[in-house]
PDB file of C-alpha atoms in Angstrom:
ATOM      1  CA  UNK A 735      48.558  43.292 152.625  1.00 55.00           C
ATOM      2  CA  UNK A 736      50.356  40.906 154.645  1.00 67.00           C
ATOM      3  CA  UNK A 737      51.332  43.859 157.161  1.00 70.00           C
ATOM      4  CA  UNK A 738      48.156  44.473 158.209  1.00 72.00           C
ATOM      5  CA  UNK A 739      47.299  41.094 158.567  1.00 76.00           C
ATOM      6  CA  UNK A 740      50.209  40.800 160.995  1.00 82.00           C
ATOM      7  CA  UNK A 741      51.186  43.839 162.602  1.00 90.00           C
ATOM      8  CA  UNK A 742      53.530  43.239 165.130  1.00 94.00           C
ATOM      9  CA  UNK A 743      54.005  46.306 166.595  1.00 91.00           C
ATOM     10  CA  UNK A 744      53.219  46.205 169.659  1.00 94.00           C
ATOM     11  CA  UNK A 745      55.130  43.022 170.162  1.00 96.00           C
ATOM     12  CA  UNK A 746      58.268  42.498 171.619  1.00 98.00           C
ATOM     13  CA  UNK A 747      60.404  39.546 169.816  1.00 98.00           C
ATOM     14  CA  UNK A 748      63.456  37.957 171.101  1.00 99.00           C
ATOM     15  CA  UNK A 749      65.452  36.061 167.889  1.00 99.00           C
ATOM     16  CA  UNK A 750      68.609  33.674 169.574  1.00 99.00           C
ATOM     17  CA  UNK A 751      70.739  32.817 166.860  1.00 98.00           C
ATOM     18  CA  UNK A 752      69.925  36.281 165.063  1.00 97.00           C
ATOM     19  CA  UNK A 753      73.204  37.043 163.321  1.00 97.00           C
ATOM     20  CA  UNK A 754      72.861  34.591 160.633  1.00 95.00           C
ATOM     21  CA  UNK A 755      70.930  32.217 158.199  1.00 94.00           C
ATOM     22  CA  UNK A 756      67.579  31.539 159.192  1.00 95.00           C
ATOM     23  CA  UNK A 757      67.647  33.502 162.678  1.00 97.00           C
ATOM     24  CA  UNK A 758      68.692  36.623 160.899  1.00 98.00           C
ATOM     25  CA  UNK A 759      66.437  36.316 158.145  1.00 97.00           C
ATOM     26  CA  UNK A 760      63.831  35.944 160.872  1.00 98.00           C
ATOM     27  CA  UNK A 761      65.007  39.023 162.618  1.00 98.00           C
ATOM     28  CA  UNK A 762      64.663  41.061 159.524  1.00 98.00           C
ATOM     29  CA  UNK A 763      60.979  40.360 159.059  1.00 96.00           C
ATOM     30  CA  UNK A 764      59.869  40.952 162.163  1.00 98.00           C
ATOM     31  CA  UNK A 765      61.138  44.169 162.639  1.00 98.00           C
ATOM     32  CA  UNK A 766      59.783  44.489 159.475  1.00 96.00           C
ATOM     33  CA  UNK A 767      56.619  44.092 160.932  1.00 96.00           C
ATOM     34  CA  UNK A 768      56.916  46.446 163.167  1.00 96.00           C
ATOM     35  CA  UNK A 769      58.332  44.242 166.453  1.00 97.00           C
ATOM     36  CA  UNK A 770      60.616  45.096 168.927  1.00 98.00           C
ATOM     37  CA  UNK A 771      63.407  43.516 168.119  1.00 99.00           C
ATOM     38  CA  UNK A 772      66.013  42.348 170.119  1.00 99.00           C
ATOM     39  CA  UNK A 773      68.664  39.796 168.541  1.00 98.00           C
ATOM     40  CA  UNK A 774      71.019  37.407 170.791  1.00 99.00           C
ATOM     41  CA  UNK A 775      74.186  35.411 169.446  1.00 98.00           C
ATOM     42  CA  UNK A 776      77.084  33.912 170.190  1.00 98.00           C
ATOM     43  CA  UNK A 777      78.595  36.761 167.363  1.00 97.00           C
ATOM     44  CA  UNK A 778      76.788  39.692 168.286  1.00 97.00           C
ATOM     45  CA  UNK A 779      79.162  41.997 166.428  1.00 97.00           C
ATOM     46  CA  UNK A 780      77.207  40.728 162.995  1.00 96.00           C
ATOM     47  CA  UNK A 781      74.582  42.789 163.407  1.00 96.00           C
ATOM     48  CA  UNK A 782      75.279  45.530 165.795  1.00 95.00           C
ATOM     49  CA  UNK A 783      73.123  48.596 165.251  1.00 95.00           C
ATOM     50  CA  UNK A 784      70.629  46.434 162.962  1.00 96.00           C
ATOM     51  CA  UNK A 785      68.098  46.214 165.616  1.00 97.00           C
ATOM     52  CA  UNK A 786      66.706  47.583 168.824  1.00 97.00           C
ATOM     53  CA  UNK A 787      68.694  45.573 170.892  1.00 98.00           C
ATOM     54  CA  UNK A 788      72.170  43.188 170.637  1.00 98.00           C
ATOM     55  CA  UNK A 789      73.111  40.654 172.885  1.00 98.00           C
ATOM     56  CA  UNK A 790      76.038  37.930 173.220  1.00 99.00           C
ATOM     57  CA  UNK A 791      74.438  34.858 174.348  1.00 99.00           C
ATOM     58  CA  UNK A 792      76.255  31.264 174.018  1.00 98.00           C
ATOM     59  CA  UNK A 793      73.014  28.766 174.835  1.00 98.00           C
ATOM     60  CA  UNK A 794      75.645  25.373 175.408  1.00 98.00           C
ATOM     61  CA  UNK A 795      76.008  27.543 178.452  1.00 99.00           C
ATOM     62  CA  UNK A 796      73.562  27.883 181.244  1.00 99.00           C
ATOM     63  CA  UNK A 797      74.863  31.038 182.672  1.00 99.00           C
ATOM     64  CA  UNK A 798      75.345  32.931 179.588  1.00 99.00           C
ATOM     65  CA  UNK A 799      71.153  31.973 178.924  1.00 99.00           C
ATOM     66  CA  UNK A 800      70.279  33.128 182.510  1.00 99.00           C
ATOM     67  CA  UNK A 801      71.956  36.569 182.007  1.00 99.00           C
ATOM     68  CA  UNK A 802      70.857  36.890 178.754  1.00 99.00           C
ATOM     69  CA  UNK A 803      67.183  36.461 180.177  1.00 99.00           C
ATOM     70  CA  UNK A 804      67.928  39.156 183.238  1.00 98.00           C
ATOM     71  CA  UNK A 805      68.071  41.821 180.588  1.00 98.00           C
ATOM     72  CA  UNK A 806      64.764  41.215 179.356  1.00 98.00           C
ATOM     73  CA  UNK A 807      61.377  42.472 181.458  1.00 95.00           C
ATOM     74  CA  UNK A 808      58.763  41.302 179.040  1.00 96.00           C
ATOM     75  CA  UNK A 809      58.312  39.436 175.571  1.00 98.00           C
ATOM     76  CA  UNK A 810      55.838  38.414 173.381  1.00 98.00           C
ATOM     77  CA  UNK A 811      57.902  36.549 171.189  1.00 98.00           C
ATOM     78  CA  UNK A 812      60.376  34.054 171.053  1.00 99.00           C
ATOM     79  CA  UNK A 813      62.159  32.864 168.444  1.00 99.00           C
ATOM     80  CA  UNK A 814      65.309  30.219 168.707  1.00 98.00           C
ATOM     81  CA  UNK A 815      67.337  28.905 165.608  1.00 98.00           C
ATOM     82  CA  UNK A 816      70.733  27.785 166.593  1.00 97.00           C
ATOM     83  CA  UNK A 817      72.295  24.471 165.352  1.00 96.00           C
ATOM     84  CA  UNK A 818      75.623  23.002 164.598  1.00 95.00           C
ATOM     85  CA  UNK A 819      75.814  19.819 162.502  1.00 94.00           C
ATOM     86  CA  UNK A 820      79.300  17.886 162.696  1.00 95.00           C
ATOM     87  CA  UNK A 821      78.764  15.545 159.647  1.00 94.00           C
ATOM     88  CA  UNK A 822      80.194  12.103 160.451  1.00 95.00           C
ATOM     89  CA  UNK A 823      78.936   8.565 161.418  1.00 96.00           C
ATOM     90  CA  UNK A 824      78.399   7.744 165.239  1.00 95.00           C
ATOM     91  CA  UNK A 825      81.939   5.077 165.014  1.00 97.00           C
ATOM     92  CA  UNK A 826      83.880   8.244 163.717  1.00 97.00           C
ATOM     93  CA  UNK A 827      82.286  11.074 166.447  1.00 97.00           C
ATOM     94  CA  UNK A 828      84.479  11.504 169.825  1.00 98.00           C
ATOM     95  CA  UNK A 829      82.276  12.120 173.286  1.00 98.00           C
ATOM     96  CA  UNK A 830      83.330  16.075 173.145  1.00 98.00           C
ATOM     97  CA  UNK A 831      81.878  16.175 169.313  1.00 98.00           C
ATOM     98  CA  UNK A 832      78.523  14.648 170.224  1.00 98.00           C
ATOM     99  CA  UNK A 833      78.369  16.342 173.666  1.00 98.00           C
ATOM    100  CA  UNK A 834      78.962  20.207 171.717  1.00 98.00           C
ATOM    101  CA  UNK A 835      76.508  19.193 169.314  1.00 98.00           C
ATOM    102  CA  UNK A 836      74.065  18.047 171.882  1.00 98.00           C
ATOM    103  CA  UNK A 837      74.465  20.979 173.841  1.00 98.00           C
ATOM    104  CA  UNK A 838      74.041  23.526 171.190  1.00 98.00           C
ATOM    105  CA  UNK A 839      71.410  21.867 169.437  1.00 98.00           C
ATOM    106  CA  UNK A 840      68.955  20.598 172.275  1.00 98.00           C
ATOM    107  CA  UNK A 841      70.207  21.529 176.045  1.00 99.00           C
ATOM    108  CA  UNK A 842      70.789  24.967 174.911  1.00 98.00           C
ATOM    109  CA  UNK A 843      66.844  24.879 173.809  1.00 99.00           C
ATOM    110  CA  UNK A 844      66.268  23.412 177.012  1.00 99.00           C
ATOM    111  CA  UNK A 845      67.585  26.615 179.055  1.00 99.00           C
ATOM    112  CA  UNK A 846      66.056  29.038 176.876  1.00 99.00           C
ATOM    113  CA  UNK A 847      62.721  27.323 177.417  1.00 98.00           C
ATOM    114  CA  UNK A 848      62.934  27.821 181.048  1.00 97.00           C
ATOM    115  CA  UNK A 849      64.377  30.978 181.225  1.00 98.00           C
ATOM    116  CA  UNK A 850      62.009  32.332 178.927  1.00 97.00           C
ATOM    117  CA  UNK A 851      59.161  31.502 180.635  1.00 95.00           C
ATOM    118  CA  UNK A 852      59.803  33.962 183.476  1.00 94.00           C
ATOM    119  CA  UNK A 853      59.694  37.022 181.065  1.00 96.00           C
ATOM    120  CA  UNK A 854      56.921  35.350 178.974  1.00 96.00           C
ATOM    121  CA  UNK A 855      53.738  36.921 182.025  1.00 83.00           C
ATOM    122  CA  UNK A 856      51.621  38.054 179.377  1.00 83.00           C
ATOM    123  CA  UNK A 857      51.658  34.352 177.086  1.00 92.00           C
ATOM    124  CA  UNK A 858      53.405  34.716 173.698  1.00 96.00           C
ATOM    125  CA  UNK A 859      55.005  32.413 171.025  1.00 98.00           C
ATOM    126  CA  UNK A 860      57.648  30.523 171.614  1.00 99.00           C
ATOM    127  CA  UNK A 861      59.143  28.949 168.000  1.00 99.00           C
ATOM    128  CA  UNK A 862      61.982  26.657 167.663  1.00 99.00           C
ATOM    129  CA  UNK A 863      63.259  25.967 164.841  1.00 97.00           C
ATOM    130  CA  UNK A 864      64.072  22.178 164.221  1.00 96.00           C
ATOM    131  CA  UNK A 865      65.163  20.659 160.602  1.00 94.00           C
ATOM    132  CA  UNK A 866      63.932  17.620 158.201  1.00 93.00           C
ATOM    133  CA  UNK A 867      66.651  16.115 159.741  1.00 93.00           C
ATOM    134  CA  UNK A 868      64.522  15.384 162.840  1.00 89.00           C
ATOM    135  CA  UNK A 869      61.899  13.442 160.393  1.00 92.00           C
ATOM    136  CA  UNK A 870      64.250  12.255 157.672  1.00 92.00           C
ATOM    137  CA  UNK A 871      67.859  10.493 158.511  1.00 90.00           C
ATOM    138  CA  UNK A 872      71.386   9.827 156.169  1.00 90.00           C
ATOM    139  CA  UNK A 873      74.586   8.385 157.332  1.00 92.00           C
ATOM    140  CA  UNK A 874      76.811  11.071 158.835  1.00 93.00           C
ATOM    141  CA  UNK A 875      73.180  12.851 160.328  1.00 93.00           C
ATOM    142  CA  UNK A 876      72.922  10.974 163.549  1.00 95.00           C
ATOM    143  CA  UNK A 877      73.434  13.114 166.679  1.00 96.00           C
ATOM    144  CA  UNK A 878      72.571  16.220 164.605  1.00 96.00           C
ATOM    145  CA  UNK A 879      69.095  14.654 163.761  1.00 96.00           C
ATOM    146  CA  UNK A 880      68.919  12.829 167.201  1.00 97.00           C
ATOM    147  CA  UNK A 881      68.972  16.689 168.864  1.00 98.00           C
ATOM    148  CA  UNK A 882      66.497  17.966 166.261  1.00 97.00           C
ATOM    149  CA  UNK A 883      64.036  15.144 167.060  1.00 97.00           C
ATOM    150  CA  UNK A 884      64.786  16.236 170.633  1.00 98.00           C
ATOM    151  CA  UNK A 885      63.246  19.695 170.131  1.00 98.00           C
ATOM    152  CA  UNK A 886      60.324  18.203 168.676  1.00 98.00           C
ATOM    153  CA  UNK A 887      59.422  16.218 172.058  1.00 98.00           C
ATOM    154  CA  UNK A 888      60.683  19.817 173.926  1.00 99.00           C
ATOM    155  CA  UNK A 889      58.378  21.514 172.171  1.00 98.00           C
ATOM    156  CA  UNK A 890      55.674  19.124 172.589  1.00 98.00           C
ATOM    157  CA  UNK A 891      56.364  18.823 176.383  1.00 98.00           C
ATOM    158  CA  UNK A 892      56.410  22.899 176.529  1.00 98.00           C
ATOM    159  CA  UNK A 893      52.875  23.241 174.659  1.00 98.00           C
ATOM    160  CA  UNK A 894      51.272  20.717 176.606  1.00 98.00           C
ATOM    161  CA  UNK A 895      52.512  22.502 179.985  1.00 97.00           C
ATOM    162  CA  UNK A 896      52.511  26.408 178.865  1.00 96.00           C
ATOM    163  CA  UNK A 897      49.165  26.475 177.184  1.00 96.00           C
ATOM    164  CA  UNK A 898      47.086  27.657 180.517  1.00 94.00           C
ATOM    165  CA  UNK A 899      49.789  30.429 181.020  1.00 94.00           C
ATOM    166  CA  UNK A 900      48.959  31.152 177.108  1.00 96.00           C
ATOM    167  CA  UNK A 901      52.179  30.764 175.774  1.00 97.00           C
ATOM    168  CA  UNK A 902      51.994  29.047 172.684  1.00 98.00           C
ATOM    169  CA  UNK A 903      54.832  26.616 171.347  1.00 98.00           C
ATOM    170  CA  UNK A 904      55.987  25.284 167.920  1.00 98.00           C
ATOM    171  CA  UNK A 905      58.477  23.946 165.950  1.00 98.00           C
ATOM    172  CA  UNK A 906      59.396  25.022 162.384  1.00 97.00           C
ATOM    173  CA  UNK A 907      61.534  22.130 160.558  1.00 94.00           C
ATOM    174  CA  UNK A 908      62.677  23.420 157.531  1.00 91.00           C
ATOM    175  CA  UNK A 909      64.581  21.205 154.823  1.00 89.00           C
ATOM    176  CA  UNK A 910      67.939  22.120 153.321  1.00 79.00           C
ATOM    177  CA  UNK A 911      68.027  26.057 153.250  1.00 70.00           C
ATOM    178  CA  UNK A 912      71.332  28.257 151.916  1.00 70.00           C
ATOM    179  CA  UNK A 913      72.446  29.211 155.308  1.00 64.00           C
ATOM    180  CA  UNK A 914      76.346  28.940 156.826  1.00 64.00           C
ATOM    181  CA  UNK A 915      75.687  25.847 158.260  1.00 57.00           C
ATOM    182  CA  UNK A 916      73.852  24.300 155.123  1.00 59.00           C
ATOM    183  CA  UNK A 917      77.252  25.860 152.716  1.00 59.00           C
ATOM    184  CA  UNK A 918      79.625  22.690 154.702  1.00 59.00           C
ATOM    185  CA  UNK A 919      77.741  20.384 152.380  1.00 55.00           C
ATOM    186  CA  UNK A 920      77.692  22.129 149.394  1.00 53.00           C
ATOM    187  CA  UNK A 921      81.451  22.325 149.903  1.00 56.00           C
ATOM    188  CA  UNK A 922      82.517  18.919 151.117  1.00 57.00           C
ATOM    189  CA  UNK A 923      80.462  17.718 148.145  1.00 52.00           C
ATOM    190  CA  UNK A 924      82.551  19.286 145.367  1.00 52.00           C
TER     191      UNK A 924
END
């Protein structure tokens, strides 16, 4: 039912973070929708041969976004999950902790926002995935949830200034979901 409610394809889809958790999972279901799918990640090898297209991309870095985005003519959809949570209070972070985290988590969404808009000429979907943690704070949270916050205010920024080109922009915050990232907690917790 659901297929033919969303057939996809004639849609090309773009997942960054595609090689695990959410991204992946992501991935999956839109190529099983029938979209083009091309996955980019900072471990590319994960999932080599899975879909149409594999790229390494590292999004804390600029240059690695802007030649990601030079192999790509067209797309319809874009999809961008990746996150890294270092789980301690602000007194215990050092400046390179909270700048990585930063960088991955809400500069890195920054360059793949304005790279994708030059390959975006037909509108699209751009959705970036956020977390509860951008809504909903604990000790040990801070600059991870401070950087998902920060993708909420990109992505209200982007929508406000890519709706006449019809690209549309959201933000998906999930809550606590069994993913690589999430399995740190369930660990340090035991």
């Amino acid at each position: 039912m659901y297929k033919e409610l969303f057939d996809l394809s004639t849609k090309k889809a773009l997942v960054i973070g595609g090689a695990s958790g959410i991204g992946k999972a992501t991935a999956e279901a839109l190529k099983e929708f029938g979209a083009y799918v091309i996955v980019a990640d900072i471990n590319p090898d994960a999932v080599k041969g899975l879909f149409d297209e594999v790229y390494y991309v590292d999004i804390a870095d600029y240059d690695s976004v802007v030649n990601l985005f030079d192999k790509i003519d067209s797309l319809d959809i874009l999809v961008s999950t990746p996150g890294i949570n270092i789980r301690k209070r602000i007194e215990d972070y050092t400046i390179e902790e909270f700048n990585k985290v930063l960088n991955v988590n809400l500069v890195g969404y920054f360059y793949v926002a304005k790279n994708a808009i030059r390959v975006m000429n037909e509108g699209g979907s751009i959705i970036f995935i956020t977390s509860i943690r951008a809504f909903v704070v604990e000790p040990g949270q801070g600059p991870y949830s401070m950087t998902k916050a920060g993708i909420v205010q990109l992505v209200k920024v982007l929508a406000s200034e890519l709706g006449k080109y019809n690209i549309r922009v959201n933000a998906v915050a999930p809550g606590v979901v069994d993913t690589p990232l999430t399995r740190q907690i369930k660990s340090s917790r035991r």
